[in-house]
Amino acid sequence: MNGNNSELVPITKVPYNERIRRIIDEFSNEFGSPPAFIARVPGRVNLIGEHIDYCGYPVLPMALEQDILVAGSLIEEHKVYIRNANPKYESIEIEIKAYDDISINADKDGKPFWYNYVLCGIKGALEHINNEYSSGLKLYIDGNIPPASGLSSSSALVSAACLAFLYAQNATINKTDIASLCARCERYIGTQGGGMDQAIAFLAEKYCAQYITWNPLTATKVVLPEEASFVVAHSLAEINKAATNDYNRRVIECRLASKILALSADTTKDHSIITLSQVQKILDKTLADMVALVYEKLPKLVYTKEEVCKILNISEEEMDDLYLTQNTRHLTEFKLKQRALHVYEEASRVEEFRKTCMQSKKNGKTNGSINDKSGSTGDRNDILTTLGKLMSDSHESLKSLYECSHKNLDLLVDLSSKMNVHSRLTGAGWGGCIVALCPKEKVKDYIERMENEYYVEHCNIDKNKAKSYIFATTPNYGAVIYKNK
Ligand code: GLA
């Protein structure tokens, strides 16, 4: 595996805060002795670059303070005991022999059981170490990332389980390799995720967002302007992307669009070319050229399966086998133009966002560091406006071209915009959260007004409860192992 970060996941002493003390106590009560270690993996918020990681384009997320903790102890039995601090999540024990024996089944409505995410992590870890493991595990899990909110609670759970299992087996693995491994692990659940959530979970650093590229996986710090604050607000619409085919449908629409655009380079028979970024590279064009090419080669708003097969000169069976997933094989219509346009334009917005942050760094004040104060207020306001506009454009594109917004998300974005705050949906969409770029001096006022106007007035929620759904956040550090003895 490639990567620029050969550092190992840090192993440090247990920090004594309230949450850690509680998980150690609860683990001891449940299993009779304290845990040997705790794996901690953060959630994330993506600032810009949505639904483009699986197309091979860079994204720009940062880690949150909220996280998943997995406390663990080794046992001789070849079993894993899985417990959750939240009683609504049932306990489970599984026999472990080999990764092939671990099956990840959904419930009767096609929704994954909560512990499937833990099993995905363990299955991937076993595969990575070729089933050569010596001990079973007792695991106790506690999380404070709101589930189904687009803040990557599922990926943090998969990653924390995988990290815990590998650590328990003494397997050393660097940050980039475990990030790629965890991205593969999560695909056992059925969604073809791109890897952003796992990459930021392991490669995040305090005070900076990260510009993440693929093949090889690299993460480069992006220092955010000091006067910018990022506020996350929950729409109260929950989303579980593994429970529907909405996510995979977008993934395969992008694959089919890539195949058609690649026809210009006569590479149709090369089945390995399936991402929009691969096509851009082969054709040696700019992102703006690719947008023009989409209008030229994908003029229709809807393509039937039959039409796509005809254009690509393949049979429906070939199309199923080569490009579709289990849960998208029955689809008969695809929106290729809209999806490809979003991807190429969003990829440009990421570059623009990063460039603007670099510009801001050169001009003076940046988040989390002491700088000279050379930038004039006018320049600095322009920088926030440029970043904000990119975020608003991203939301508009996700709403109209990618069709992955939700009426609650749109309402949050509209309310923000009335307060002159730019925002966008973050994560997969179809529910979950928005992220808003708010000038620091306006944060208190913005949060207060959103609490009243969205949560209290629109959703009929008690003001105190509303406070738990909206928070300002700063970039946090990535995964770590706390050694307890
Ligand atoms: C989910 C996936 C990521 C990414 C986002 C959308 O979080 O896990 O890989 O595709 O959706 O940007």
Coordinates of C-alpha atoms and ligand atoms in Angstrom, one line a residue:
M1 CA 0.0 0.0 0.0
N2 CA 1.2 3.5 -0.8
G3 CA 1.1 6.6 1.3
N4 CA 3.0 9.6 2.5
N5 CA 2.4 9.0 6.2
S6 CA 4.4 6.2 7.5
E7 CA 3.7 7.2 11.1
L8 CA 2.0 4.7 13.3
V9 CA -1.2 5.4 15.1
P10 CA 0.0 7.0 18.4
I11 CA -0.1 5.0 21.6
T12 CA -0.4 7.2 24.7
K13 CA -1.3 7.0 28.4
V14 CA -5.0 7.1 29.3
P15 CA -6.1 10.7 29.7
Y16 CA -8.2 11.0 32.9
N17 CA -11.4 12.8 31.8
E18 CA -14.9 12.0 32.8
R19 CA -15.8 10.0 29.7
I20 CA -12.7 7.8 29.9
R21 CA -13.3 7.2 33.6
R22 CA -16.8 6.1 32.8
I23 CA -15.9 3.7 30.1
I24 CA -13.3 2.1 32.3
D25 CA -15.8 1.7 35.1
E26 CA -18.5 0.4 32.9
F27 CA -16.1 -2.0 31.2
S28 CA -15.0 -3.3 34.6
N29 CA -18.6 -3.7 35.8
E30 CA -19.5 -5.7 32.6
F31 CA -16.4 -7.9 32.3
G32 CA -15.0 -8.0 35.9
S33 CA -11.6 -6.2 35.2
P34 CA -10.5 -3.0 33.6
P35 CA -9.8 -2.8 29.9
A36 CA -6.2 -3.1 28.7
F37 CA -6.6 -0.3 26.1
I38 CA -9.0 2.1 24.5
A39 CA -9.1 2.9 20.8
R40 CA -10.4 6.4 20.0
V41 CA -11.5 7.4 16.5
P42 CA -13.0 10.8 15.8
G43 CA -16.0 11.7 13.6
R44 CA -15.5 14.3 10.8
V45 CA -17.1 17.2 9.1
N46 CA -16.3 17.7 5.4
L47 CA -15.8 21.4 4.6
I48 CA -16.0 20.9 0.8
G49 CA -15.6 18.1 -1.8
E50 CA -18.8 16.1 -1.5
H51 CA -19.4 12.8 -3.4
I52 CA -16.1 13.1 -5.2
D53 CA -13.8 10.9 -3.2
Y54 CA -15.0 7.8 -5.0
C55 CA -14.4 9.6 -8.3
G56 CA -10.8 10.0 -7.4
Y57 CA -10.8 13.7 -6.5
P58 CA -9.4 15.4 -3.4
V59 CA -11.6 16.4 -0.5
L60 CA -11.2 18.7 2.4
P61 CA -12.5 17.5 5.8
M62 CA -11.5 18.0 9.4
A63 CA -11.9 15.7 12.4
L64 CA -14.4 16.6 15.2
E65 CA -13.9 16.4 18.9
Q66 CA -16.8 13.9 19.1
D67 CA -15.6 10.3 18.8
I68 CA -16.1 6.6 19.2
L69 CA -14.2 4.9 22.1
V70 CA -13.7 1.1 22.0
A71 CA -12.3 -0.3 25.3
G72 CA -10.8 -3.7 24.9
S73 CA -9.1 -6.6 26.7
L74 CA -7.6 -9.8 25.4
I75 CA -9.0 -13.2 26.2
E76 CA -7.8 -16.7 25.3
E77 CA -11.1 -17.9 23.8
H78 CA -11.5 -17.3 20.1
K79 CA -14.5 -15.1 20.6
V80 CA -15.4 -11.4 20.5
Y81 CA -17.8 -10.1 23.2
I82 CA -19.3 -6.8 22.0
R83 CA -21.1 -4.4 24.4
N84 CA -22.4 -0.9 23.9
A85 CA -22.7 1.8 26.6
N86 CA -26.1 2.7 25.1
P87 CA -28.6 0.1 26.2
K88 CA -30.6 0.5 23.0
Y89 CA -27.8 -1.3 21.2
E90 CA -28.0 -5.1 21.9
S91 CA -25.0 -7.1 23.2
I92 CA -23.5 -9.8 21.0
E93 CA -20.9 -12.5 21.1
I94 CA -19.3 -14.0 18.0
E95 CA -17.0 -16.9 17.5
I96 CA -14.0 -15.9 15.3
K97 CA -12.1 -18.3 13.2
A98 CA -11.4 -16.7 9.8
Y99 CA -12.5 -13.6 8.1
D100 CA -14.5 -15.7 5.5
D101 CA -16.7 -17.0 8.4
I102 CA -17.8 -13.5 9.4
S103 CA -21.0 -12.7 7.5
I104 CA -22.4 -9.2 7.6
N105 CA -26.2 -9.5 7.3
A106 CA -28.8 -6.8 7.4
D107 CA -32.1 -7.0 9.2
K108 CA -35.3 -8.0 7.4
D109 CA -35.8 -4.4 6.2
G110 CA -32.3 -4.3 4.8
K111 CA -30.9 -2.0 7.6
P112 CA -27.6 -3.1 9.0
F113 CA -27.5 -4.1 12.7
W114 CA -25.4 -1.7 14.8
Y115 CA -22.8 -4.3 15.5
N116 CA -22.3 -5.0 11.8
Y117 CA -19.9 -2.0 11.7
V118 CA -17.8 -3.6 14.5
L119 CA -17.8 -6.9 12.5
C120 CA -16.7 -5.1 9.4
G121 CA -13.7 -3.8 11.2
I122 CA -12.8 -7.2 12.7
K123 CA -13.3 -9.0 9.4
G124 CA -11.0 -6.5 7.6
A125 CA -8.4 -6.8 10.4
L126 CA -8.4 -10.6 10.2
E127 CA -8.0 -10.5 6.4
H128 CA -5.1 -8.0 6.8
I129 CA -3.3 -10.4 9.2
N130 CA -4.2 -13.5 7.2
N131 CA -6.2 -14.9 10.0
E132 CA -3.1 -15.2 12.1
Y133 CA -4.4 -14.0 15.5
S134 CA -3.8 -15.3 19.0
S135 CA -6.5 -13.8 21.2
G136 CA -10.2 -13.0 21.3
L137 CA -11.5 -9.8 22.7
K138 CA -13.9 -8.2 25.1
L139 CA -15.0 -4.9 23.6
Y140 CA -17.1 -2.1 25.2
I141 CA -18.1 0.8 23.0
D142 CA -19.2 4.3 23.8
G143 CA -19.8 7.1 21.2
N144 CA -20.8 10.7 21.2
I145 CA -21.0 11.3 17.5
P146 CA -24.7 11.7 16.8
P147 CA -25.6 8.5 14.8
A148 CA -27.1 8.8 11.3
S149 CA -26.1 12.5 11.1
G150 CA -23.5 12.5 8.3
L151 CA -20.7 13.0 10.7
S152 CA -19.2 9.6 10.1
S153 CA -20.2 7.8 13.2
S154 CA -20.4 4.5 11.3
S155 CA -16.9 4.8 9.8
A156 CA -15.5 5.8 13.2
L157 CA -17.0 2.6 14.6
V158 CA -15.6 0.4 11.8
S159 CA -12.2 2.1 12.2
A160 CA -12.1 1.9 16.0
A161 CA -13.0 -1.8 15.9
C162 CA -10.4 -2.6 13.3
L163 CA -7.7 -0.6 15.1
A164 CA -8.6 -2.2 18.5
F165 CA -8.4 -5.7 16.9
L166 CA -5.1 -5.1 15.2
Y167 CA -3.6 -3.4 18.3
A168 CA -4.7 -6.4 20.4
Q169 CA -2.9 -8.8 18.0
N170 CA 0.3 -6.6 18.1
A171 CA 0.0 -5.9 14.4
T172 CA 1.8 -2.6 13.5
I173 CA 0.3 -0.7 10.8
N174 CA 0.9 2.9 9.7
K175 CA -1.8 5.6 9.5
T176 CA -2.3 5.6 5.7
D177 CA -2.4 1.9 5.4
I178 CA -4.9 1.5 8.2
A179 CA -7.0 4.3 6.7
S180 CA -7.1 2.4 3.3
L181 CA -7.8 -0.9 5.1
C182 CA -10.7 0.6 7.0
A183 CA -12.2 2.1 3.8
R184 CA -12.2 -1.4 2.4
C185 CA -13.6 -2.9 5.6
E186 CA -16.6 -0.7 5.5
R187 CA -17.5 -1.8 2.0
Y188 CA -18.5 -5.2 3.5
I189 CA -21.6 -3.3 4.7
G190 CA -22.6 -2.9 1.0
T191 CA -21.9 0.8 0.2
Q192 CA -19.1 1.7 -2.1
G193 CA -17.7 4.5 0.1
G194 CA -14.7 6.5 -1.2
G195 CA -12.4 6.5 1.8
M196 CA -12.7 10.1 3.0
D197 CA -14.1 9.3 6.4
Q198 CA -11.4 6.8 7.3
A199 CA -8.6 8.9 5.8
I200 CA -9.4 11.9 8.0
A201 CA -10.1 9.7 11.0
F202 CA -6.4 8.5 11.0
L203 CA -4.6 11.5 9.3
A204 CA -6.3 14.4 11.0
E205 CA -4.2 17.0 12.9
K206 CA -5.3 19.5 15.5
Y207 CA -6.0 23.1 14.2
C208 CA -6.0 22.1 10.5
A209 CA -8.3 20.7 8.0
Q210 CA -6.7 18.3 5.5
Y211 CA -6.5 18.2 1.7
I212 CA -6.8 14.5 1.0
T213 CA -5.7 12.9 -2.3
W214 CA -6.0 9.3 -3.5
N215 CA -3.7 6.9 -5.2
P216 CA -1.5 7.4 -3.3
L217 CA -3.4 8.5 -0.2
T218 CA -1.9 11.7 1.1
A219 CA -3.1 14.4 3.5
T220 CA -1.8 17.9 3.4
K221 CA -2.6 20.5 6.1
V222 CA -4.9 23.3 5.2
V223 CA -4.8 26.2 7.7
L224 CA -8.2 27.8 8.0
P225 CA -8.5 31.6 8.3
E226 CA -8.6 32.7 11.9
E227 CA -11.7 34.7 11.7
A228 CA -13.7 31.7 10.3
S229 CA -15.6 29.5 12.6
F230 CA -17.3 26.3 11.3
V231 CA -20.7 25.5 12.8
V232 CA -22.4 22.1 12.5
A233 CA -26.2 22.0 12.6
H234 CA -28.3 18.8 12.6
S235 CA -31.3 18.8 10.3
L236 CA -33.0 16.2 12.5
A237 CA -33.5 14.0 9.4
E238 CA -31.6 10.8 10.0
I239 CA -29.8 9.0 7.2
N240 CA -28.4 5.5 7.1
K241 CA -26.7 5.3 3.7
A242 CA -26.4 1.5 3.9
A243 CA -30.1 1.1 4.3
T244 CA -31.0 2.4 0.7
N245 CA -29.3 2.3 -2.7
D246 CA -29.2 6.1 -3.0
Y247 CA -25.5 6.2 -2.3
N248 CA -24.5 3.3 -4.6
R249 CA -26.7 4.6 -7.3
R250 CA -24.6 7.8 -7.4
V251 CA -21.4 5.8 -7.4
I252 CA -22.4 3.7 -10.4
E253 CA -23.9 6.7 -12.3
C254 CA -20.4 8.2 -12.0
R255 CA -18.8 5.0 -13.3
L256 CA -21.1 4.8 -16.3
A257 CA -20.6 8.5 -17.1
S258 CA -16.8 7.8 -16.9
K259 CA -17.1 5.0 -19.4
I260 CA -19.0 7.1 -21.9
L261 CA -16.7 10.1 -21.6
A262 CA -13.7 7.7 -22.0
L263 CA -15.0 6.7 -25.4
S264 CA -13.3 9.8 -26.8
A265 CA -10.0 8.2 -25.9
D266 CA -11.0 4.8 -27.2
T267 CA -10.4 3.1 -23.9
T268 CA -13.8 1.3 -23.6
K269 CA -12.3 -2.1 -23.4
D270 CA -10.1 -1.2 -20.5
H271 CA -12.5 -2.1 -17.8
S272 CA -10.2 -0.8 -15.1
I273 CA -11.1 2.8 -16.0
I274 CA -14.1 3.6 -13.9
T275 CA -13.5 7.0 -12.3
L276 CA -14.2 10.5 -13.6
S277 CA -10.7 11.5 -12.5
Q278 CA -9.1 8.7 -14.5
V279 CA -10.9 9.9 -17.6
Q280 CA -9.6 13.4 -17.0
K281 CA -6.1 12.2 -16.7
I282 CA -6.3 10.0 -19.8
L283 CA -7.8 12.8 -21.9
D284 CA -5.2 15.2 -20.4
K285 CA -7.8 18.0 -20.0
T286 CA -8.6 20.6 -17.4
L287 CA -11.6 20.4 -15.1
A288 CA -13.2 23.2 -17.1
D289 CA -12.6 21.1 -20.3
M290 CA -14.3 18.1 -18.7
V291 CA -17.4 20.2 -17.9
A292 CA -17.6 21.1 -21.6
L293 CA -17.1 17.5 -22.6
V294 CA -20.0 16.4 -20.3
Y295 CA -22.3 18.8 -22.2
E296 CA -21.1 17.5 -25.5
K297 CA -21.0 13.7 -24.8
L298 CA -23.8 13.4 -22.2
P299 CA -26.5 15.7 -23.5
K300 CA -29.5 13.8 -22.1
L301 CA -31.0 14.2 -18.7
V302 CA -31.9 10.5 -18.4
Y303 CA -30.3 7.5 -20.0
T304 CA -32.0 4.1 -20.0
K305 CA -30.0 0.9 -19.3
E306 CA -30.5 -0.1 -22.9
E307 CA -29.1 3.2 -24.2
V308 CA -26.0 3.0 -22.0
C309 CA -25.4 -0.6 -23.1
K310 CA -25.7 0.5 -26.7
I311 CA -23.3 3.4 -26.3
L312 CA -20.8 1.3 -24.6
N313 CA -21.4 -1.7 -26.9
I314 CA -21.9 -4.1 -24.0
S315 CA -24.7 -6.5 -23.0
E316 CA -26.9 -5.8 -19.9
E317 CA -25.2 -8.8 -18.2
E318 CA -21.8 -7.3 -18.9
M319 CA -22.9 -4.0 -17.5
D320 CA -24.3 -5.7 -14.3
D321 CA -21.0 -7.6 -13.8
L322 CA -18.6 -4.9 -14.7
Y323 CA -20.1 -1.7 -13.2
L324 CA -23.2 -2.2 -11.1
T325 CA -23.5 -3.3 -7.5
Q326 CA -25.9 -5.9 -5.9
N327 CA -28.4 -3.2 -5.0
T328 CA -28.3 -1.3 -8.3
R329 CA -28.6 -4.1 -10.8
H330 CA -32.4 -3.6 -11.1
L331 CA -32.1 0.1 -12.0
T332 CA -33.3 1.0 -15.5
E333 CA -32.6 4.7 -15.7
F334 CA -29.5 6.8 -14.9
K335 CA -28.7 10.5 -14.6
L336 CA -25.2 10.7 -16.0
K337 CA -24.9 14.3 -17.1
Q338 CA -26.0 15.9 -13.8
R339 CA -23.8 13.6 -11.7
A340 CA -20.7 14.2 -13.8
L341 CA -21.2 17.9 -13.9
H342 CA -21.4 18.0 -10.1
V343 CA -18.2 16.0 -9.7
Y344 CA -16.1 18.1 -12.1
E345 CA -17.4 21.4 -10.7
E346 CA -17.1 20.3 -7.1
A347 CA -13.5 19.2 -7.7
S348 CA -12.8 22.7 -9.0
R349 CA -14.4 24.2 -5.9
V350 CA -12.1 22.1 -3.7
E351 CA -9.0 23.5 -5.5
E352 CA -10.4 27.0 -5.2
F353 CA -11.1 26.6 -1.5
R354 CA -7.7 25.3 -0.8
K355 CA -6.0 28.1 -2.8
T356 CA -8.0 30.7 -1.0
C357 CA -7.0 29.3 2.4
M358 CA -3.3 29.4 1.3
Q359 CA -3.8 33.0 0.2
S360 CA -5.3 33.8 3.5
K361 CA -2.3 32.2 5.3
K362 CA 0.0 34.4 3.2
N363 CA -2.0 37.5 4.1
G364 CA -1.9 37.1 7.8
K365 CA -4.2 35.6 10.4
T366 CA -4.9 31.9 10.3
N367 CA -6.6 29.5 12.7
G368 CA -4.7 28.1 15.6
S369 CA -1.4 29.9 15.0
I370 CA 0.1 33.3 15.8
N371 CA 0.7 35.4 12.7
D372 CA 1.4 38.9 11.8
K373 CA -1.7 41.0 11.3
S374 CA -0.8 42.3 7.9
G375 CA -4.0 41.5 5.9
S376 CA -6.4 44.4 5.8
T377 CA -9.9 43.8 7.0
G378 CA -11.3 44.3 3.5
D379 CA -9.0 41.5 2.0
R380 CA -9.9 39.2 4.9
N381 CA -13.6 39.7 4.5
D382 CA -13.2 38.9 0.8
I383 CA -11.5 35.7 1.7
L384 CA -14.4 34.6 3.9
T385 CA -16.9 35.6 1.2
T386 CA -15.0 33.6 -1.4
L387 CA -14.9 30.5 0.8
G388 CA -18.5 30.9 1.8
K389 CA -19.7 31.3 -1.8
L390 CA -17.9 28.1 -2.7
M391 CA -19.7 26.3 0.1
S392 CA -23.1 27.7 -1.0
D393 CA -22.4 26.7 -4.7
S394 CA -21.5 23.2 -3.4
H395 CA -24.8 22.9 -1.7
E396 CA -26.8 24.1 -4.7
S397 CA -25.0 21.6 -6.8
L398 CA -25.6 18.7 -4.3
K399 CA -29.3 19.7 -4.2
S400 CA -30.0 20.2 -7.9
L401 CA -27.5 18.1 -9.8
Y402 CA -26.6 15.3 -7.3
E403 CA -30.1 15.3 -5.7
C404 CA -28.8 14.2 -2.3
S405 CA -30.2 17.0 -0.2
H406 CA -33.3 17.0 2.1
K407 CA -35.9 19.7 2.7
N408 CA -34.7 20.1 6.2
L409 CA -31.1 20.7 5.0
D410 CA -32.3 23.2 2.4
L411 CA -34.3 25.0 5.1
L412 CA -31.2 25.2 7.3
V413 CA -29.1 26.5 4.4
D414 CA -31.8 29.1 3.5
L415 CA -32.2 30.3 7.1
S416 CA -28.4 30.7 7.3
S417 CA -28.3 32.6 4.1
K418 CA -30.9 35.0 5.4
M419 CA -28.3 35.8 8.2
N420 CA -25.6 36.2 5.5
V421 CA -24.0 32.9 6.6
H422 CA -22.9 30.5 3.8
S423 CA -23.5 26.8 4.4
R424 CA -23.8 23.4 2.8
L425 CA -24.9 19.9 3.5
T426 CA -21.9 17.8 4.8
G427 CA -21.4 14.0 4.4
A428 CA -23.5 11.8 2.1
G429 CA -26.6 13.9 2.4
W430 CA -30.3 12.9 2.3
G431 CA -30.4 14.1 5.9
G432 CA -27.8 14.6 8.6
C433 CA -26.0 18.0 9.1
I434 CA -25.0 21.2 7.4
V435 CA -21.7 22.9 8.0
A436 CA -21.8 26.7 8.0
L437 CA -18.9 29.2 7.7
C438 CA -19.6 31.9 10.2
P439 CA -17.3 34.8 10.9
K440 CA -16.2 34.3 14.5
E441 CA -17.7 37.4 15.9
K442 CA -21.1 36.3 14.6
V443 CA -21.1 32.8 15.9
K444 CA -23.0 33.4 19.2
D445 CA -25.7 35.3 17.4
Y446 CA -25.9 32.8 14.6
I447 CA -26.3 29.8 16.8
E448 CA -28.8 31.6 19.0
R449 CA -31.0 32.6 16.0
M450 CA -30.8 29.1 14.5
E451 CA -31.8 27.5 17.8
N452 CA -34.9 29.8 17.8
E453 CA -35.8 29.9 14.2
Y454 CA -35.1 26.3 13.2
Y455 CA -35.3 24.1 16.3
V456 CA -37.8 25.9 18.5
E457 CA -40.1 27.5 15.9
H458 CA -39.8 25.1 13.0
C459 CA -39.3 21.8 14.8
N460 CA -41.0 22.5 18.0
I461 CA -38.1 21.5 20.1
D462 CA -37.3 22.7 23.6
K463 CA -34.6 25.4 23.6
N464 CA -32.4 23.5 25.9
K465 CA -32.6 20.4 23.7
A466 CA -31.9 22.5 20.6
K467 CA -28.5 23.4 22.0
S468 CA -27.3 19.8 21.5
Y469 CA -28.0 19.9 17.8
I470 CA -25.9 22.9 16.8
F471 CA -22.3 23.5 17.8
A472 CA -19.2 25.4 16.6
T473 CA -16.2 23.2 16.0
T474 CA -12.4 23.4 15.5
P475 CA -10.2 20.8 13.7
N476 CA -9.2 18.0 16.1
Y477 CA -6.6 15.3 16.1
G478 CA -7.0 11.8 14.6
A479 CA -7.2 8.2 16.0
V480 CA -5.1 7.2 19.0
I481 CA -4.7 4.2 21.3
Y482 CA -4.8 4.8 25.0
K483 CA -2.9 2.1 26.9
N484 CA -4.4 1.4 30.2
K485 CA -1.7 -0.9 31.7
Ligands
GLA1 C1 -19.9 9.2 2.9 C2 -18.8 8.3 2.4 C3 -17.6 9.1 1.9 C4 -18.1 10.2 0.9 C5 -19.2 11.0 1.5 C6 -19.8 12.0 0.5 O1 -19.5 9.9 4.0 O2 -18.4 7.4 3.4 O3 -16.7 8.3 1.3 O4 -18.3 9.7 -0.3 O5 -20.3 10.2 1.9 O6 -18.8 13.0 0.2

